[in-house]
Coordinates of C-alpha atoms and ligand atoms in Angstrom, one line a residue:
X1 CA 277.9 -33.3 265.7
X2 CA 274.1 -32.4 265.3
X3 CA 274.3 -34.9 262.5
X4 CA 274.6 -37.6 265.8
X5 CA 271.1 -37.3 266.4
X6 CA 269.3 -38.6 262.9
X7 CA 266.1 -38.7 265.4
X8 CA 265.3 -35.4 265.9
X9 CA 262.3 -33.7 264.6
X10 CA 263.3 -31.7 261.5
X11 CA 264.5 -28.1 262.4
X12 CA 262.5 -25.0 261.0
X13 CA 263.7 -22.5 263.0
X14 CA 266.3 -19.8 262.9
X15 CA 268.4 -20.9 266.2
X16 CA 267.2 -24.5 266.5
X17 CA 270.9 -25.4 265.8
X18 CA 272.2 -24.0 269.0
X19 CA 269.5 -26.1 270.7
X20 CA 270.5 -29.7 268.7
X21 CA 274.4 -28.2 269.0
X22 CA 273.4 -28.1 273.1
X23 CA 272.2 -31.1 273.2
X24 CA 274.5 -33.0 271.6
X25 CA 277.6 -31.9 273.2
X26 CA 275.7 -32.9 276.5
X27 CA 274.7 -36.3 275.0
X28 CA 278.2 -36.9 273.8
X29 CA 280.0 -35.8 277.5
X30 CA 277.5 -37.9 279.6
X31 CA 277.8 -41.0 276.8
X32 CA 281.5 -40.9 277.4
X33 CA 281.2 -41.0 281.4
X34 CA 278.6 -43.8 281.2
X35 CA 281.6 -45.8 279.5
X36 CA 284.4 -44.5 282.0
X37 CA 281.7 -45.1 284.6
X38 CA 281.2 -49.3 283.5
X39 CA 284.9 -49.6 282.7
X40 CA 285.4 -49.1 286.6
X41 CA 282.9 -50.9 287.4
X42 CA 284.2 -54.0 285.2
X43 CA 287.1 -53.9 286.4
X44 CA 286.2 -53.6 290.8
X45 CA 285.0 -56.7 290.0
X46 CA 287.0 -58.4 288.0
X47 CA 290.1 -57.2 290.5
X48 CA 288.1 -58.4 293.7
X49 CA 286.2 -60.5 292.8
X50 CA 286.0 -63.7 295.1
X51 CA 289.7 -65.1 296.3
X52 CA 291.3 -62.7 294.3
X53 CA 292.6 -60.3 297.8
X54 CA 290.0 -59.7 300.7
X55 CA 288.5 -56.4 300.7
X56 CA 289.8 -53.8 302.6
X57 CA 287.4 -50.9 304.6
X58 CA 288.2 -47.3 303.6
X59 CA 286.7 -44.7 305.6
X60 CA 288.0 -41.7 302.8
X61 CA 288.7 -39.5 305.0
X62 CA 292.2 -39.4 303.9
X63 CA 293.9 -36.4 302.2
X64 CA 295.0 -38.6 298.9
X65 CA 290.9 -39.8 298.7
X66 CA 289.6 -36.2 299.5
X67 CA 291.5 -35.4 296.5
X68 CA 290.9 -38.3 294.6
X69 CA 287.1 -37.3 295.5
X70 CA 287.4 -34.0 294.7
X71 CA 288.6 -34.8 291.2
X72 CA 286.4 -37.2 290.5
X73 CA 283.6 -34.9 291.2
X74 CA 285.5 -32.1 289.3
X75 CA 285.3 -34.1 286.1
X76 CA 281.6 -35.0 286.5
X77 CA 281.0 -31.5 286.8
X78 CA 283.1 -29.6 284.3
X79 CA 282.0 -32.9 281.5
X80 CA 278.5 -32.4 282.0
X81 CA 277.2 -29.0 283.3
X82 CA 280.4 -27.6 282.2
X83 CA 278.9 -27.9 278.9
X84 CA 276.8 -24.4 279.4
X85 CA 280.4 -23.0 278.9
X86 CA 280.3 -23.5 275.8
X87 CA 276.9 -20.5 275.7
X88 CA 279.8 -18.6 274.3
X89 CA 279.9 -20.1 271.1
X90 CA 276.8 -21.3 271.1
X91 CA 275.4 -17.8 271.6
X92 CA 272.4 -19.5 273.6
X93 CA 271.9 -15.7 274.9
X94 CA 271.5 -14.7 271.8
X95 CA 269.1 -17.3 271.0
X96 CA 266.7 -17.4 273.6
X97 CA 266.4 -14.3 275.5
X98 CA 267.0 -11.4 272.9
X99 CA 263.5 -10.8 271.8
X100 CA 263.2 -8.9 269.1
X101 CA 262.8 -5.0 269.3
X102 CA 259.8 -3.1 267.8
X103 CA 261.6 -2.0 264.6
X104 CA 262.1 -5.7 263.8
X105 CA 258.2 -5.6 262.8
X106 CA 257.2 -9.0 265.1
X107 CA 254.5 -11.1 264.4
X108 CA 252.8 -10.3 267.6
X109 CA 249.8 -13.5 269.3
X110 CA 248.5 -14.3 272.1
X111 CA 247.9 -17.5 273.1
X112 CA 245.2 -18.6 275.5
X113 CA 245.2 -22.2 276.7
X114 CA 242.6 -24.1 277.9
X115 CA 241.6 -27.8 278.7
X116 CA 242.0 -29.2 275.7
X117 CA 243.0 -26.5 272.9
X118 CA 244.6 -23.6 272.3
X119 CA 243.5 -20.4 271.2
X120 CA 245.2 -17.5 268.8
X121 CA 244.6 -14.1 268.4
X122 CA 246.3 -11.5 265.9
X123 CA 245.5 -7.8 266.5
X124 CA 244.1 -7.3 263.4
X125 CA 244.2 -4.5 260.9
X126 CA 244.5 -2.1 264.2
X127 CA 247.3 -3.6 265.6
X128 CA 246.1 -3.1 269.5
X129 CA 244.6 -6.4 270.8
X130 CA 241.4 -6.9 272.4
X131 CA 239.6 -4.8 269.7
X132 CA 236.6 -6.0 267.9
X133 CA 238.7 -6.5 264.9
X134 CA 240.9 -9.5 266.7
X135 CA 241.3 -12.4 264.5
X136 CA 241.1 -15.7 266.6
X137 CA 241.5 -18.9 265.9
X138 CA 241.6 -22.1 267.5
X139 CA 244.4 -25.1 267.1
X140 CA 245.5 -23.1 263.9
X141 CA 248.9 -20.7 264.1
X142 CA 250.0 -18.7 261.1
X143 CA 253.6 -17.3 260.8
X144 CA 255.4 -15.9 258.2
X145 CA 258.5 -17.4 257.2
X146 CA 261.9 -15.3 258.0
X147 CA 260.4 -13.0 260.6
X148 CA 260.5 -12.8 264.2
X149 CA 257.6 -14.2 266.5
X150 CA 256.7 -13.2 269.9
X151 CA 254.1 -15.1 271.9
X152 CA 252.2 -14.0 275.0
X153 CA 250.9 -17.1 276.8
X154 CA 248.4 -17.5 279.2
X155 CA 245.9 -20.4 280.9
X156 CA 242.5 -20.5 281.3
X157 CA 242.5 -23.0 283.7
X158 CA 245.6 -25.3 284.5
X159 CA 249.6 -25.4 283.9
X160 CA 250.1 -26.3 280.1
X161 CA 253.2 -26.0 278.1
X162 CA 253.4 -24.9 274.8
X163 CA 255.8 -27.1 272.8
X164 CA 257.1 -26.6 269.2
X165 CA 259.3 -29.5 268.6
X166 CA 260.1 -28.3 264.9
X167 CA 261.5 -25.2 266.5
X168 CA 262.9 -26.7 269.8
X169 CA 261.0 -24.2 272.1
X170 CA 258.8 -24.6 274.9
X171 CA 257.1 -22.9 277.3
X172 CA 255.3 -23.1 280.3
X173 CA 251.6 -21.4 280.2
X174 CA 250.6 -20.7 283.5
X175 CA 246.7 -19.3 284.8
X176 CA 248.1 -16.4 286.5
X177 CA 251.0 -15.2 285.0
X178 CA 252.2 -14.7 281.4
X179 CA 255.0 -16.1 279.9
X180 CA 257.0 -15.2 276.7
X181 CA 258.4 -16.9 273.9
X182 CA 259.7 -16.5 270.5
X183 CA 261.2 -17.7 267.2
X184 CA 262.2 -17.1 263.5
X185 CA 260.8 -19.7 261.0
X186 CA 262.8 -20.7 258.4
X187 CA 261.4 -23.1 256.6
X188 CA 257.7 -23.2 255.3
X189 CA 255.6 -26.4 256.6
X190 CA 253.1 -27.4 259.0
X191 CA 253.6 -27.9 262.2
X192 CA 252.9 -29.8 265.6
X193 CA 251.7 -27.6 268.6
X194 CA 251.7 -29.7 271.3
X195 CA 251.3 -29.3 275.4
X196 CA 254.2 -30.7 277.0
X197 CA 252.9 -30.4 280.4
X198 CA 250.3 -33.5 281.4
X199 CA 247.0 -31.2 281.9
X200 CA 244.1 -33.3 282.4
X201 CA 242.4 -36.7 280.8
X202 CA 242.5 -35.0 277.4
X203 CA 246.1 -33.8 277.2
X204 CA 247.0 -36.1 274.5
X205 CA 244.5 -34.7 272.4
X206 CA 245.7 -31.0 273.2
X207 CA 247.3 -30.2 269.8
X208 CA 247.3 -27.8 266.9
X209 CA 249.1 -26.7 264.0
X210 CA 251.4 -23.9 263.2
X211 CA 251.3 -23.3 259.7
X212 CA 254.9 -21.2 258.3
X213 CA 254.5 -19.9 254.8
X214 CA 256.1 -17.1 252.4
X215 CA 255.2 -13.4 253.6
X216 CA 252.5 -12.9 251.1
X217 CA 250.3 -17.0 251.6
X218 CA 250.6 -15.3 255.5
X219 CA 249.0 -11.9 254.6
X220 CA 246.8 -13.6 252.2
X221 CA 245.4 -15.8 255.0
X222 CA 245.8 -12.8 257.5
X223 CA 243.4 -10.8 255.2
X224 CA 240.7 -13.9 254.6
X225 CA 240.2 -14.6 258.7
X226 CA 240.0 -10.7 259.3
X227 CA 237.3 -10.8 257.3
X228 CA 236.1 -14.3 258.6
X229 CA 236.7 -12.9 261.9
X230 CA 234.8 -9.6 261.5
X231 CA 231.7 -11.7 260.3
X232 CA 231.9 -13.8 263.5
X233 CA 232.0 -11.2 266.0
X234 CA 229.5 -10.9 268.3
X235 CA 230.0 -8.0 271.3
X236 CA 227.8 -9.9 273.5
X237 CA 229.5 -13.0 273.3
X238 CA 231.6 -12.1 276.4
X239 CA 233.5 -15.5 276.4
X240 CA 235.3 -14.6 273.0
X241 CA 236.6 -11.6 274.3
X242 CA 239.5 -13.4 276.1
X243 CA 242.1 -10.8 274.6
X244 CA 244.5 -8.8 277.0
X245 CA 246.3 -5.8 276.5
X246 CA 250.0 -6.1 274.8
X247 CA 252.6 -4.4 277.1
Ligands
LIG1 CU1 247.7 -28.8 278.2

């Protein structure tokens, strides 16, 4: 069924399947009540049109059209939101709210928004963030392929939304609160990071790349901007120290 929707961006992700899965069943249901929709349309007016019987004023109040009503309304329902009942088999639960426990070793970042870019930060050899050893980048994500990601977001200024359409995530990243995402990669590639949330004059521009490699390109590059990030920092630069706690 997935296979219904050549235009897709390719999937690189772990449970982007459940996502396509999702939205092709709903494409499929609400497809079939557009034509069920026209057919009765077609034929009210073909079957009164002009001459053919003059048309006759129903109030509905009647049992047989309260029923009638109810049905139809029952189908609309159950075809289209009823999809969610297949979460089930989908195991959309699964999916998007298990994030992974500690002894699945996450990638752990933090992502700081701002009018027009977005900034990374890895913990660095230490693991604690906020530490001088941080390594921060901007418009360029690292994962490593086959391994679970979790992303702390948060805005400098205004409402963005953090979009990976090769993973079929999205999330809003708000100024005062933080929000959570995460995903498996499973194929390597770079990416699009865009902001799906219209932010400012410059939100087209607001895009950067998430780069998913083999475990030991990622560690490689991990260990080059450590280094590139210890050279760089600067304790009095107070604006770079945009890190938070983890909790
Ligand atoms: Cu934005």
């Amino acid at each position: 069924m997935v296979g219904l929707l050549p235009l897709r961006p390719f999937d690189a992700s772990l449970d982007g399947f459940r996502n396509d899965a999702l939205f092709a069943i709903t494409t499929l249901m609400v497809s079939v009540l557009f034509v069920i929709v026209c057919g009765i349309l077609l034929w009210a007016v073909v079957m009164h049109r002009q001459g053919r019987h003059a048309a006759v004023y129903e109030r509905g109040v009647g049992q047989r059209h309260l029923l009638f009503t109810g049905f139809i309304t029952a189908v609309i329902f159950f075809g289209i939101d009823g999809t969610l009942l297949v979460d089930a088999w989908l195991d959309l639960d699964q999916a998007l709210w298990r994030f992974p426990r500690a002894d699945e070793h996450p990638v752990e970042i933090e992502i700081w928004a701002q009018q027009w870019s977005w900034n990374a930060r890895y913990p660095g050899p230490d693991g604690t963030f906020n530490t001088p050893d941080d390594i921060v980048t901007l418009n360029d994500v690292h994962v490593p392929l086959n391994r679970p990601v979790v992303l702390h977001l948060r805005s400098k200024d205004v409402v963005h939304s953090f979009y990976l359409p090769n993973f079929r995530i999205k999330q809003d990243v708000l100024p005062s609160v933080e929000t959570r995402l995460w995903f498996q990669a499973s194929a390597a590639g770079v990416y699009e990071i865009g902001c799906a949330q219209h932010c400012g004059a410059s939100h087209y521009r607001m895009r950067g790349l998430l780069t998913a490699e083999p475990p030991a390109d990622f560690a490689a590059w991990l260990a080059a901007a450590a280094a590139d990030a210890a050279r760089k920092y600067d304790a009095s630069d107070v604006e770079a120290h945009w890190g938070w706690p983890w909790t």
